[in-house]
Short mmCIF file of C-alpha atoms in Angstrom, two decimals:
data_model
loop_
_atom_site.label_atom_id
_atom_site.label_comp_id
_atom_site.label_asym_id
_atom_site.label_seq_id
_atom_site.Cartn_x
_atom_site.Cartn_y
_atom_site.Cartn_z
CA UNK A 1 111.65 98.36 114.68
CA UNK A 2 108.44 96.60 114.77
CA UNK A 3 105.80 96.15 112.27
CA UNK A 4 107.38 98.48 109.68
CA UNK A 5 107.19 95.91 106.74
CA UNK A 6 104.92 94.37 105.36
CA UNK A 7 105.30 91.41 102.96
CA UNK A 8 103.44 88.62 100.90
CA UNK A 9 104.81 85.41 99.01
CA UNK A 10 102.57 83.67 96.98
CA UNK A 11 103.40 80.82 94.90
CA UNK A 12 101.41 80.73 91.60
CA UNK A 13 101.31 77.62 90.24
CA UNK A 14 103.38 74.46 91.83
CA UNK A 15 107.06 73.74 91.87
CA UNK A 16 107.14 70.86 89.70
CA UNK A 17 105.35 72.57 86.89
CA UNK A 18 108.04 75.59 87.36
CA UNK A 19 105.71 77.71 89.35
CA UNK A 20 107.32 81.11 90.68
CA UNK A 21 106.39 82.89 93.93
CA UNK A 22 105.60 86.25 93.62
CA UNK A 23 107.19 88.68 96.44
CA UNK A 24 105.15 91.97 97.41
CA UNK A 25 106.76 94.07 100.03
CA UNK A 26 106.03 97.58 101.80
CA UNK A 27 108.65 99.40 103.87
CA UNK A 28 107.95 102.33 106.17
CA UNK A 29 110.78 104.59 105.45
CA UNK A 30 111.14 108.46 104.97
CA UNK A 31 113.24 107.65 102.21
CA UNK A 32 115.10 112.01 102.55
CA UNK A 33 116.97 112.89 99.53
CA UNK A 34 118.72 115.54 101.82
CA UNK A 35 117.73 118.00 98.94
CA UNK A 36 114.53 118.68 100.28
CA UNK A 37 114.02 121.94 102.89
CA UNK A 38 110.89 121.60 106.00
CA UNK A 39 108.78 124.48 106.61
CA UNK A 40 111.49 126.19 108.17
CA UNK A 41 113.26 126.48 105.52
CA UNK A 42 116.14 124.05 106.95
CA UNK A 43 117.54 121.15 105.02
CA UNK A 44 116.22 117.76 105.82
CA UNK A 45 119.32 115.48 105.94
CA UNK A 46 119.50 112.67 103.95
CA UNK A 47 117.81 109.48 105.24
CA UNK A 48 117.48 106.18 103.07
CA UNK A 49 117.57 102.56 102.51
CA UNK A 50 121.07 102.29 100.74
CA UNK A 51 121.23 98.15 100.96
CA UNK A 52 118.24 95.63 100.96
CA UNK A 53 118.54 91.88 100.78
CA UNK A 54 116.22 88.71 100.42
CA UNK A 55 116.56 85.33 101.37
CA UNK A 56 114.95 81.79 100.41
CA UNK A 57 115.76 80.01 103.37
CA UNK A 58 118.85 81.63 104.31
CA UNK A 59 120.27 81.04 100.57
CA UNK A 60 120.80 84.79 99.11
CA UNK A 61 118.85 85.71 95.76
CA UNK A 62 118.81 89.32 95.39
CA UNK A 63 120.40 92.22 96.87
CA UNK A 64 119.69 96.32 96.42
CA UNK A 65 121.68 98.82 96.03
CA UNK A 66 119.44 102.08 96.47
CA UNK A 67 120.25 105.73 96.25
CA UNK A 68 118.00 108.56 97.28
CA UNK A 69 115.67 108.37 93.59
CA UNK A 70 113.16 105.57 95.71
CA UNK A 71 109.51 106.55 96.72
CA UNK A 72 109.21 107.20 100.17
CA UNK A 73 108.08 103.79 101.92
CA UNK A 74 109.77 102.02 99.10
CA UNK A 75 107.59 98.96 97.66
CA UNK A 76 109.02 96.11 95.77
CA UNK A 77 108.05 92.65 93.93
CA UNK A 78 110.15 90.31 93.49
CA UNK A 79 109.66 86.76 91.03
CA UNK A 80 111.57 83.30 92.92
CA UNK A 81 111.77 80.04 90.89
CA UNK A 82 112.00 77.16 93.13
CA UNK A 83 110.34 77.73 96.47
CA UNK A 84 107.71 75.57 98.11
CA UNK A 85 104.92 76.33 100.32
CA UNK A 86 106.20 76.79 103.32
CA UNK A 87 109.40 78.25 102.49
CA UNK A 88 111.04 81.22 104.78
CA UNK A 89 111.46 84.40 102.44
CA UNK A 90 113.62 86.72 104.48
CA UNK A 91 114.12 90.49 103.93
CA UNK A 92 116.85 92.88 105.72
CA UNK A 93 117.37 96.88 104.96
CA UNK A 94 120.03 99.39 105.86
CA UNK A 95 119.88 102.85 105.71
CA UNK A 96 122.80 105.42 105.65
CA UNK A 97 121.81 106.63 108.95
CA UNK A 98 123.23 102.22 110.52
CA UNK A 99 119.26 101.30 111.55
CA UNK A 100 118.28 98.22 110.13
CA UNK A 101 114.97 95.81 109.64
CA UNK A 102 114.52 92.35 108.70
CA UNK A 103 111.26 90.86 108.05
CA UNK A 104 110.43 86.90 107.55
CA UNK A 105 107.30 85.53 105.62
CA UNK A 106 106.35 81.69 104.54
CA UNK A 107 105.33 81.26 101.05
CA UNK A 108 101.24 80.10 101.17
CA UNK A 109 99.67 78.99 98.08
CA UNK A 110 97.74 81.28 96.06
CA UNK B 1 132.04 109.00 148.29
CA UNK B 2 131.26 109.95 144.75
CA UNK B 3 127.91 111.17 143.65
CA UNK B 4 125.27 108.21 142.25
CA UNK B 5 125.16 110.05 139.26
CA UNK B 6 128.65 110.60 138.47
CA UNK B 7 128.63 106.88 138.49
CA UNK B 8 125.96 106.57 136.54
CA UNK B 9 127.87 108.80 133.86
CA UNK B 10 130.33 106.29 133.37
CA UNK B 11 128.57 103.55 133.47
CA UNK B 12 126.36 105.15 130.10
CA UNK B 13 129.92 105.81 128.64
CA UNK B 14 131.43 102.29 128.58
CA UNK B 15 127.76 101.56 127.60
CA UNK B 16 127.72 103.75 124.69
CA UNK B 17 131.06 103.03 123.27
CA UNK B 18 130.68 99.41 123.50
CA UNK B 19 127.55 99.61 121.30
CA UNK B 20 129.24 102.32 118.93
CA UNK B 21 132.47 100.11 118.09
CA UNK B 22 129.47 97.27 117.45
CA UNK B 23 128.03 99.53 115.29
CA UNK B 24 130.84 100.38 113.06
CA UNK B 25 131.21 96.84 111.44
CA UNK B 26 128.17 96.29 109.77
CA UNK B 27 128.33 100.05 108.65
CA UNK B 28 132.00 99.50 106.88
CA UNK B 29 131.30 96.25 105.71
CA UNK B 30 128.13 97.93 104.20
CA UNK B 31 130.30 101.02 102.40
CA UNK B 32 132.52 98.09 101.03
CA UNK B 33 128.96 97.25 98.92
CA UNK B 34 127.56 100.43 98.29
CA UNK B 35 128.86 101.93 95.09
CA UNK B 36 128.84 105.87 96.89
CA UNK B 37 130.36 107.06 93.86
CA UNK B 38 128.03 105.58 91.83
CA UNK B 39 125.23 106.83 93.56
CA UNK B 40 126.44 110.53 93.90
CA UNK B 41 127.53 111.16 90.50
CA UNK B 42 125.04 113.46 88.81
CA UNK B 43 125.65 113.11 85.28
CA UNK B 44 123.96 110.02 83.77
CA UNK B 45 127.56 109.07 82.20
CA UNK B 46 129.31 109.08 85.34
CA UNK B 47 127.12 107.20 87.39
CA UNK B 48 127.33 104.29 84.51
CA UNK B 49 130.80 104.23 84.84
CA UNK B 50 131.41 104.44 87.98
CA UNK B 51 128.72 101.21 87.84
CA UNK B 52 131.48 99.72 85.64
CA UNK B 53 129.01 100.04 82.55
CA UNK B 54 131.24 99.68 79.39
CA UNK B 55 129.47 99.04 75.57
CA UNK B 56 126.57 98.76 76.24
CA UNK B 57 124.08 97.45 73.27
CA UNK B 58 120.12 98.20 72.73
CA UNK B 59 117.66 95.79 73.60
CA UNK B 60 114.41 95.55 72.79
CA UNK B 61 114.50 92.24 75.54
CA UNK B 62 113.98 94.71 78.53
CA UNK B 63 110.72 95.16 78.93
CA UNK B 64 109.97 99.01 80.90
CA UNK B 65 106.74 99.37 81.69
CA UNK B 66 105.70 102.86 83.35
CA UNK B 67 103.68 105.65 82.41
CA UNK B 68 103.66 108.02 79.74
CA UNK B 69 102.73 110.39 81.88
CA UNK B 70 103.59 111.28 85.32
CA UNK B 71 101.28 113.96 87.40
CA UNK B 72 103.14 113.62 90.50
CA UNK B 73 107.18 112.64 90.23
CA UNK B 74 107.14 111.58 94.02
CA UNK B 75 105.78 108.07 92.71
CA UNK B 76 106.05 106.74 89.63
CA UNK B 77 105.57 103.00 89.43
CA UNK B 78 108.13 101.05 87.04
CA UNK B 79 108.32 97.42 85.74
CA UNK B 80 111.11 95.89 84.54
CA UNK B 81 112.00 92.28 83.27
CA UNK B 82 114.53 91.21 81.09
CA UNK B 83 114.63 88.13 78.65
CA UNK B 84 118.18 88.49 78.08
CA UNK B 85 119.89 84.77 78.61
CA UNK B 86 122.00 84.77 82.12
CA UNK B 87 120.61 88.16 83.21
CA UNK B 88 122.76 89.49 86.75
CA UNK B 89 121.97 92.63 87.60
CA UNK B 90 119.41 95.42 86.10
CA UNK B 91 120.44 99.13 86.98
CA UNK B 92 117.94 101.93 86.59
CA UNK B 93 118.80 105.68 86.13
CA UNK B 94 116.78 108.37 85.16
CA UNK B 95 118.91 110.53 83.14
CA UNK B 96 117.91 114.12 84.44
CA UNK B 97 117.52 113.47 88.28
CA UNK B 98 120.12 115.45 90.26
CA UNK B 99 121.53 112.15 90.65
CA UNK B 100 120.60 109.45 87.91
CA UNK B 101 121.50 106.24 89.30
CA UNK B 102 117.95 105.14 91.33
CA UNK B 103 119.16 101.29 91.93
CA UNK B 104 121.00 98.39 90.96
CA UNK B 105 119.30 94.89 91.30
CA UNK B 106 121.34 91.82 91.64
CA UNK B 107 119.95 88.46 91.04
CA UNK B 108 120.98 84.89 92.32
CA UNK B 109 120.17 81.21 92.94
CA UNK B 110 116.67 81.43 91.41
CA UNK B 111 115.16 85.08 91.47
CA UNK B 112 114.17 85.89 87.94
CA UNK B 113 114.87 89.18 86.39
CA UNK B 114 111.75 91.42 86.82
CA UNK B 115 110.93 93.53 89.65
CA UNK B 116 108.15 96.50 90.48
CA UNK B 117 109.48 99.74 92.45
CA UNK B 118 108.70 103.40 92.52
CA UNK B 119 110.98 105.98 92.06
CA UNK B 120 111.18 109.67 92.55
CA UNK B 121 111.68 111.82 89.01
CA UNK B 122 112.59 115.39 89.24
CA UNK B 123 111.32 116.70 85.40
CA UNK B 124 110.52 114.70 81.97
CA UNK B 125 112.99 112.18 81.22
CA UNK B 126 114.55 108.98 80.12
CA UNK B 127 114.40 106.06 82.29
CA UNK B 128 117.26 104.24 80.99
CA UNK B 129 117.57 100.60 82.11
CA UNK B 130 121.15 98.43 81.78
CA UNK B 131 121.36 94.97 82.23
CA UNK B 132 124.07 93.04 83.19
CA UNK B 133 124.73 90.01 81.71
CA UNK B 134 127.86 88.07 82.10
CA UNK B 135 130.72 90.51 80.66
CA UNK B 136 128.06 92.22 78.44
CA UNK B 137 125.89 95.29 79.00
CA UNK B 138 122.81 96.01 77.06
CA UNK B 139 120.08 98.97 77.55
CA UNK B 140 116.57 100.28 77.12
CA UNK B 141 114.87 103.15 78.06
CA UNK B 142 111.19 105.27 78.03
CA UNK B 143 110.59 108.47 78.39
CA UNK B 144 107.87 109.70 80.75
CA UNK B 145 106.50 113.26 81.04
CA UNK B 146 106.75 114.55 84.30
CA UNK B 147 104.42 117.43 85.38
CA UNK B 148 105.31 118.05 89.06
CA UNK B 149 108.67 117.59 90.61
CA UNK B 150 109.20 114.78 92.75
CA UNK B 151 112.62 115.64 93.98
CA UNK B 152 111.45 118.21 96.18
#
């Protein structure tokens, strides 16, 4: 499962004067509400990203619960008070179907 | 002497159900978090309790920002942030998808309470937001006009 993220941190701003990294990530994911029929007429079974998590170096800050009502390659920003340049940003989905992908970035400056 | 493939066979087997009893944990431990009923209810009502949404009150401290008007409900781009003191969580639903919980964001140890997504939307609607804040719930919501399905 490789390369089907993508993911930015930037930290506007500095830490001492409260500055907040901004989180911008793209996953590649079907995202199947199981409602939907292909040309065939057949029912698509559901297939999405029930559980997604991020980390600031390895300390939890927020975790997703998703149903089916996400945009296909689900995107997301997140806002993180406290991180430094430098800092590992870590992101992990699950879907219903058990695959899973987890992503790293370092926070740069903007 | 038994067949190389016959061997083979077995040797996939053990294989495959060594990796499939490795699979099941992280799936179970996963159902533990995901609220399935939640997530399948599809009245608006049911999915907010099942969330464990009790009285909640309007605020005009969650900010929604999305469009008044949708052409395509496959993507519709929504903003939320709350500037409600000790915010934990903001749920979104949009009241008439076939099922109107879309996500529940829970935040910790520094992540402030605002976050971009897209969601699907089947017709015109309410987005209703709830935010979770220590024992209390409070709400806000916008309607956008929907002109093509994005349920599919």
């Amino acid at each position: 499962m490789q390369a089907n993220m993508k993911m930015r941190a930037k930290l506007v701003g500095d830490t001492t004067s409260g500055g907040v990294t901004e989180v911008k990530v793209i996953m590649s994911h079907p995202m199947e509400t199981g409602r939907k029929k292909d040309d065939f007429g057949v029912l698509i079974p559901a297939h999405f990203i029930q559980l997604v998590t991020a980390t600031l170096n390895d300390k939890p800050v927020l975790e997703i619960q998703w149903g089916t009502g996400i945009s296909k390659n689900p995107y997301l920003t997140f806002y993180l008070k406290g991180a430094k340049v430098g800092d590992t940003i870590s992101l992990t989905w699950h879907d219903n179907l058990g695959a899973t992908a987890t992503q790293d970035i370092a926070v740069i400056q903007s | 002497m038994q067949p190389n493939n016959i061997k083979r066979r077995r040797f996939l087997g053990v294989i495959l159900a060594s990796s499939a009893s490795a699979l099941l944990l992280p799936l179970r431990a996963m159902a533990a978090i995901w609220n399935k009923a939640a997530f399948e209810a599809g009245q608006l009502d049911k999915a907010q309790k099942d969330l464990g949404v009790s009285g909640e009150t309007p605020s005009k401290e969650i900010e929604i920002i999305a469009p008044d008007r949708a052409e395509n409900g496959a993507i519709v781009q929504l903003e939320v942030t709350s500037r409600i003191p000790n915010t934990e969580a903001i749920a979104i639903f949009v009241e008439k998808n076939p099922t109107a919980l879309i996500g529940n964001y829970i935040f910790t140890n520094g992540a402030l309470p605002q976050i971009v997504t897209r969601i699907k939307m089947a017709e015109t609607s309410d987005i209703k937001i709830v935010v979770k804040a220590g024992d209390q719930y409070y709400s806000n919501a916008k309607n956008v006009v929907v002109l093509e399905n994005g349920c599919g």
